């Protein structure tokens, strides 16, 4: 047996955009454009033995540079959930876009896990090209490099168990080393898809997102998510879909309207 966890998806921001902005080559579907909501999340995976935070949301400067604010700053939202960012020991980063690494300085003690291909791409010869770097903040990539120099960044290739029962899998597609996580809970296997699938519609209708590093790998990422759903009855949480808030048990109290929970804390079977 292995540990089981509860998973929290915490919604820290929301905006309205358009379907033509969201889906790649939307005109090919011969459908009228329409508004679509995009929500922003950070995730907590925890039991009585450990707490893992997945991604850090966007910070003040990253949001301001794009005209985007917060419903609640992600670090404050984590605090409402009982998580002190300064005490977090394990921080898997699914990819290095601004809305996923925006608050690294708030996690000074964390060991960061990230795909080697993701880390290395942002050091490479095309990382500064506009079609890649418009989704990044140079200062935040510098913070990732600083953490690496401090020995706090641990890279992996393919897939790795980052804690008992929690697996991180490199899929690519959206970015060079875009990763997902699988987490066992009392309600079944939860898949934190992050931006391997921003919306359920990407999985259900095979519609790629507009920001693409490798379209072939993005499609194969959709195939992997569908396989996990079909073969393991996995519960997939896309990275930006507002419907996440409606498909699962809502949090209450200070977190009402800001998140959902799947599973419970459990005791864990291994140390």
CSV table of C-alpha atoms in Angstrom, one decimal:
chain,number,residue,atom,x,y,z
A,1,UNK,CA,0.0,0.0,0.0
A,2,UNK,CA,1.0,3.6,-0.4
A,3,UNK,CA,0.0,6.9,1.0
A,4,UNK,CA,-3.3,8.6,0.1
A,5,UNK,CA,-3.9,12.3,0.1
A,6,UNK,CA,-6.4,15.0,-0.2
A,7,UNK,CA,-6.1,17.4,-3.2
A,8,UNK,CA,-7.1,21.0,-3.1
A,9,UNK,CA,-7.5,23.1,-6.2
A,10,UNK,CA,-7.3,26.8,-5.1
A,11,UNK,CA,-8.7,29.4,-7.5
A,12,UNK,CA,-6.7,32.7,-7.0
A,13,UNK,CA,-7.7,34.6,-10.2
A,14,UNK,CA,-10.2,34.6,-13.0
A,15,UNK,CA,-10.7,36.5,-16.3
A,16,UNK,CA,-12.8,36.4,-19.4
A,17,UNK,CA,-11.2,35.9,-22.8
A,18,UNK,CA,-12.5,34.5,-26.1
A,19,UNK,CA,-12.6,31.0,-27.6
A,20,UNK,CA,-10.5,32.2,-30.5
A,21,UNK,CA,-7.8,33.3,-28.1
A,22,UNK,CA,-7.9,30.0,-26.2
A,23,UNK,CA,-8.0,27.3,-28.9
A,24,UNK,CA,-5.4,26.9,-31.6
A,25,UNK,CA,-6.6,27.8,-35.1
A,26,UNK,CA,-10.1,28.2,-33.8
A,27,UNK,CA,-11.4,29.3,-37.2
A,28,UNK,CA,-10.9,25.8,-38.5
A,29,UNK,CA,-13.8,24.6,-36.4
A,30,UNK,CA,-16.2,26.8,-38.3
A,31,UNK,CA,-17.8,27.9,-35.0
A,32,UNK,CA,-18.6,31.5,-33.9
A,33,UNK,CA,-16.3,33.1,-31.4
A,34,UNK,CA,-17.7,33.5,-27.9
A,35,UNK,CA,-16.5,34.5,-24.4
A,36,UNK,CA,-14.9,31.9,-22.2
A,37,UNK,CA,-13.8,32.2,-18.6
A,38,UNK,CA,-10.3,31.3,-17.6
A,39,UNK,CA,-9.5,30.5,-14.0
A,40,UNK,CA,-6.1,30.3,-12.3
A,41,UNK,CA,-5.2,27.7,-9.7
A,42,UNK,CA,-2.5,26.5,-7.4
A,43,UNK,CA,-2.8,23.0,-5.9
A,44,UNK,CA,-2.2,21.4,-2.5
A,45,UNK,CA,-1.6,17.7,-2.0
A,46,UNK,CA,-1.4,16.7,1.6
A,47,UNK,CA,-2.0,14.1,4.3
A,48,UNK,CA,-1.0,13.8,7.9
A,49,UNK,CA,2.6,13.1,6.9
A,50,UNK,CA,3.4,15.8,4.3
A,51,UNK,CA,2.2,18.8,2.4
A,52,UNK,CA,3.1,19.4,-1.2
A,53,UNK,CA,2.3,22.6,-3.1
A,54,UNK,CA,2.1,22.3,-6.9
A,55,UNK,CA,3.0,25.5,-8.8
A,56,UNK,CA,3.0,29.0,-7.3
A,57,UNK,CA,0.6,31.0,-9.4
A,58,UNK,CA,1.4,34.5,-10.8
A,59,UNK,CA,2.8,37.3,-8.8
A,60,UNK,CA,2.1,41.0,-8.7
A,61,UNK,CA,4.4,42.0,-11.5
A,62,UNK,CA,3.5,39.1,-13.8
A,63,UNK,CA,-0.2,39.9,-13.4
A,64,UNK,CA,0.3,43.7,-13.7
A,65,UNK,CA,2.3,43.3,-16.9
A,66,UNK,CA,-0.7,41.5,-18.4
A,67,UNK,CA,-3.4,43.6,-16.9
A,68,UNK,CA,-4.5,40.8,-14.5
A,69,UNK,CA,-5.2,41.0,-10.8
A,70,UNK,CA,-5.9,38.5,-8.1
A,71,UNK,CA,-9.1,37.4,-6.4
A,72,UNK,CA,-6.8,36.5,-3.6
A,73,UNK,CA,-3.0,36.4,-3.9
A,74,UNK,CA,-2.0,32.7,-4.2
A,75,UNK,CA,0.3,32.9,-1.2
A,76,UNK,CA,-2.5,34.4,1.0
A,77,UNK,CA,-4.9,31.8,-0.4
A,78,UNK,CA,-2.5,29.0,0.6
A,79,UNK,CA,-2.3,30.6,4.1
A,80,UNK,CA,-6.1,30.4,4.4
A,81,UNK,CA,-5.8,26.7,3.6
A,82,UNK,CA,-3.3,26.3,6.5
A,83,UNK,CA,-0.2,26.2,4.3
A,84,UNK,CA,2.7,28.6,5.1
A,85,UNK,CA,4.7,29.0,1.9
A,86,UNK,CA,7.9,29.6,3.9
A,87,UNK,CA,7.5,26.1,5.4
A,88,UNK,CA,6.8,24.1,2.2
A,89,UNK,CA,9.5,21.5,1.7
A,90,UNK,CA,8.5,20.1,-1.7
A,91,UNK,CA,7.4,22.2,-4.7
A,92,UNK,CA,6.8,20.5,-8.0
A,93,UNK,CA,6.7,23.0,-10.9
A,94,UNK,CA,4.8,21.7,-13.9
A,95,UNK,CA,6.3,24.4,-16.2
A,96,UNK,CA,7.9,27.8,-16.1
A,97,UNK,CA,5.2,30.1,-17.4
A,98,UNK,CA,4.6,33.3,-15.4
A,99,UNK,CA,1.3,32.0,-13.9
A,100,UNK,CA,3.1,28.9,-12.5
A,101,UNK,CA,6.4,30.2,-11.1
A,102,UNK,CA,5.4,33.7,-10.1
A,103,UNK,CA,6.0,33.6,-6.4
A,104,UNK,CA,9.1,31.4,-5.9
A,105,UNK,CA,10.6,33.8,-3.5
A,106,UNK,CA,7.8,33.0,-1.0
A,107,UNK,CA,9.0,29.4,-0.9
A,108,UNK,CA,12.6,29.7,0.3
A,109,UNK,CA,12.9,26.3,1.9
A,110,UNK,CA,11.3,24.3,-0.9
A,111,UNK,CA,13.0,21.6,-3.0
A,112,UNK,CA,11.8,22.3,-6.5
A,113,UNK,CA,11.1,19.4,-8.9
A,114,UNK,CA,10.9,20.2,-12.6
A,115,UNK,CA,11.5,18.2,-15.8
A,116,UNK,CA,15.1,18.6,-17.0
A,117,UNK,CA,13.9,19.4,-20.5
A,118,UNK,CA,11.8,22.3,-19.1
A,119,UNK,CA,14.6,23.8,-17.1
A,120,UNK,CA,17.1,23.4,-19.9
A,121,UNK,CA,14.8,24.9,-22.6
A,122,UNK,CA,14.6,28.2,-20.8
A,123,UNK,CA,18.5,28.3,-20.8
A,124,UNK,CA,18.5,27.5,-24.6
A,125,UNK,CA,19.0,29.5,-27.8
A,126,UNK,CA,15.3,30.0,-28.6
A,127,UNK,CA,14.0,30.8,-25.1
A,128,UNK,CA,14.1,34.5,-25.8
A,129,UNK,CA,12.0,34.4,-28.9
A,130,UNK,CA,8.7,36.2,-28.5
A,131,UNK,CA,6.4,33.3,-29.2
A,132,UNK,CA,8.0,31.5,-26.3
A,133,UNK,CA,8.9,34.2,-23.8
A,134,UNK,CA,5.7,36.2,-23.9
A,135,UNK,CA,4.4,33.8,-21.4
A,136,UNK,CA,7.4,34.2,-19.0
A,137,UNK,CA,8.9,36.8,-16.8
A,138,UNK,CA,12.7,37.1,-16.9
A,139,UNK,CA,12.9,37.9,-13.2
A,140,UNK,CA,11.0,34.7,-12.4
A,141,UNK,CA,13.2,32.6,-14.6
A,142,UNK,CA,16.1,34.2,-12.8
A,143,UNK,CA,14.7,33.1,-9.5
A,144,UNK,CA,14.5,29.6,-10.8
A,145,UNK,CA,18.1,29.8,-11.7
A,146,UNK,CA,19.0,31.2,-8.3
A,147,UNK,CA,17.2,28.3,-6.6
A,148,UNK,CA,19.1,25.9,-8.9
A,149,UNK,CA,22.4,27.5,-7.9
A,150,UNK,CA,21.4,27.1,-4.2
A,151,UNK,CA,21.0,23.3,-4.9
A,152,UNK,CA,17.2,23.4,-4.4
A,153,UNK,CA,16.2,22.3,-7.9
A,154,UNK,CA,16.0,18.6,-8.6
A,155,UNK,CA,15.4,17.6,-12.2
A,156,UNK,CA,13.9,14.4,-13.7
A,157,UNK,CA,13.4,12.8,-17.0
A,158,UNK,CA,10.3,10.9,-18.1
A,159,UNK,CA,8.6,10.2,-14.8
A,160,UNK,CA,9.5,10.1,-11.1
A,161,UNK,CA,7.9,9.4,-7.7
A,162,UNK,CA,8.4,12.7,-5.8
A,163,UNK,CA,6.8,11.4,-2.6
A,164,UNK,CA,5.2,8.1,-1.7
A,165,UNK,CA,2.4,7.6,-4.2
A,166,UNK,CA,2.8,10.9,-6.0
A,167,UNK,CA,4.2,10.6,-9.5
A,168,UNK,CA,5.3,13.4,-11.8
A,169,UNK,CA,5.2,12.7,-15.5
A,170,UNK,CA,6.8,14.8,-18.3
A,171,UNK,CA,4.5,15.1,-21.3
A,172,UNK,CA,5.6,18.3,-23.1
A,173,UNK,CA,3.3,19.9,-25.7
A,174,UNK,CA,2.4,23.2,-24.1
A,175,UNK,CA,6.0,23.8,-23.1
A,176,UNK,CA,9.1,21.7,-23.7
A,177,UNK,CA,8.8,19.8,-20.4
A,178,UNK,CA,5.2,20.4,-19.3
A,179,UNK,CA,4.5,17.9,-16.6
A,180,UNK,CA,1.4,16.4,-14.9
A,181,UNK,CA,1.1,14.8,-11.5
A,182,UNK,CA,-0.9,11.7,-10.4
A,183,UNK,CA,-2.1,11.5,-6.8
A,184,UNK,CA,-3.9,8.6,-5.0
A,185,UNK,CA,-6.9,9.7,-2.9
A,186,UNK,CA,-9.7,8.0,-1.1
A,187,UNK,CA,-11.9,9.0,-4.1
A,188,UNK,CA,-9.6,7.6,-6.7
A,189,UNK,CA,-6.6,8.6,-8.7
A,190,UNK,CA,-6.4,12.4,-9.2
A,191,UNK,CA,-4.5,13.8,-12.1
A,192,UNK,CA,-3.2,17.4,-11.9
A,193,UNK,CA,-3.1,18.1,-15.6
A,194,UNK,CA,-1.9,21.7,-15.1
A,195,UNK,CA,-1.5,23.1,-18.7
A,196,UNK,CA,-1.2,19.7,-20.4
A,197,UNK,CA,-5.0,20.4,-20.6
A,198,UNK,CA,-6.2,23.9,-19.7
A,199,UNK,CA,-9.8,22.9,-20.2
A,200,UNK,CA,-11.9,19.7,-20.2
A,201,UNK,CA,-12.8,20.5,-23.8
A,202,UNK,CA,-9.2,19.9,-24.9
A,203,UNK,CA,-9.5,16.3,-23.7
A,204,UNK,CA,-13.1,15.7,-24.6
A,205,UNK,CA,-13.0,17.4,-28.1
A,206,UNK,CA,-9.3,17.0,-28.9
A,207,UNK,CA,-8.8,20.8,-29.2
A,208,UNK,CA,-5.2,22.0,-28.7
A,209,UNK,CA,-4.6,25.2,-26.7
A,210,UNK,CA,-3.3,28.2,-28.5
A,211,UNK,CA,0.2,28.2,-26.9
A,212,UNK,CA,2.1,25.2,-28.3
A,213,UNK,CA,5.7,24.1,-28.1
A,214,UNK,CA,5.1,20.7,-29.8
A,215,UNK,CA,1.6,19.9,-31.3
A,216,UNK,CA,2.4,16.2,-31.6
A,217,UNK,CA,3.3,15.9,-28.0
A,218,UNK,CA,0.3,18.0,-27.0
A,219,UNK,CA,-2.0,15.5,-28.7
A,220,UNK,CA,-0.2,12.6,-27.1
A,221,UNK,CA,-0.6,14.3,-23.8
A,222,UNK,CA,-4.4,14.3,-24.4
A,223,UNK,CA,-4.2,10.6,-25.2
A,224,UNK,CA,-2.4,9.9,-21.9
A,225,UNK,CA,-5.0,11.8,-20.0
A,226,UNK,CA,-7.8,10.0,-21.7
A,227,UNK,CA,-6.1,6.7,-21.0
A,228,UNK,CA,-5.9,7.5,-17.3
A,229,UNK,CA,-9.6,8.3,-17.3
A,230,UNK,CA,-10.6,5.2,-19.2
A,231,UNK,CA,-8.3,2.7,-17.6
A,232,UNK,CA,-7.8,4.0,-14.1
A,233,UNK,CA,-11.1,6.0,-13.7
A,234,UNK,CA,-8.8,9.0,-12.9
A,235,UNK,CA,-10.2,12.3,-11.9
A,236,UNK,CA,-8.5,14.9,-14.1
A,237,UNK,CA,-8.2,18.5,-13.0
A,238,UNK,CA,-7.4,20.8,-16.0
A,239,UNK,CA,-5.2,23.8,-15.2
A,240,UNK,CA,-7.6,26.7,-16.0
A,241,UNK,CA,-11.2,25.4,-16.4
A,242,UNK,CA,-13.8,27.1,-14.2
A,243,UNK,CA,-15.9,23.9,-14.3
A,244,UNK,CA,-13.4,22.4,-11.8
A,245,UNK,CA,-15.2,24.5,-9.2
A,246,UNK,CA,-18.5,22.9,-10.1
A,247,UNK,CA,-17.6,19.2,-10.5
A,248,UNK,CA,-16.1,18.7,-7.0
A,249,UNK,CA,-16.8,19.3,-3.3
A,250,UNK,CA,-16.5,23.0,-2.6
A,251,UNK,CA,-14.4,24.3,0.3
A,252,UNK,CA,-16.1,26.5,2.9
A,253,UNK,CA,-15.2,29.1,5.4
A,254,UNK,CA,-12.4,31.5,4.3
A,255,UNK,CA,-12.0,29.3,1.2
A,256,UNK,CA,-15.6,29.4,0.0
A,257,UNK,CA,-15.7,30.3,-3.6
A,258,UNK,CA,-12.0,29.8,-4.0
A,259,UNK,CA,-11.5,26.0,-4.1
A,260,UNK,CA,-12.5,22.4,-4.1
A,261,UNK,CA,-11.3,19.3,-2.4
A,262,UNK,CA,-11.0,15.7,-3.4
A,263,UNK,CA,-10.3,13.0,-0.9
A,264,UNK,CA,-9.4,13.5,2.8
A,265,UNK,CA,-6.2,13.9,4.8
A,266,UNK,CA,-5.9,10.2,5.6
A,267,UNK,CA,-3.2,8.7,7.7
A,268,UNK,CA,-0.8,7.4,5.0
A,269,UNK,CA,0.5,3.9,4.9
A,270,UNK,CA,4.2,4.6,4.5
A,271,UNK,CA,6.6,7.1,5.9
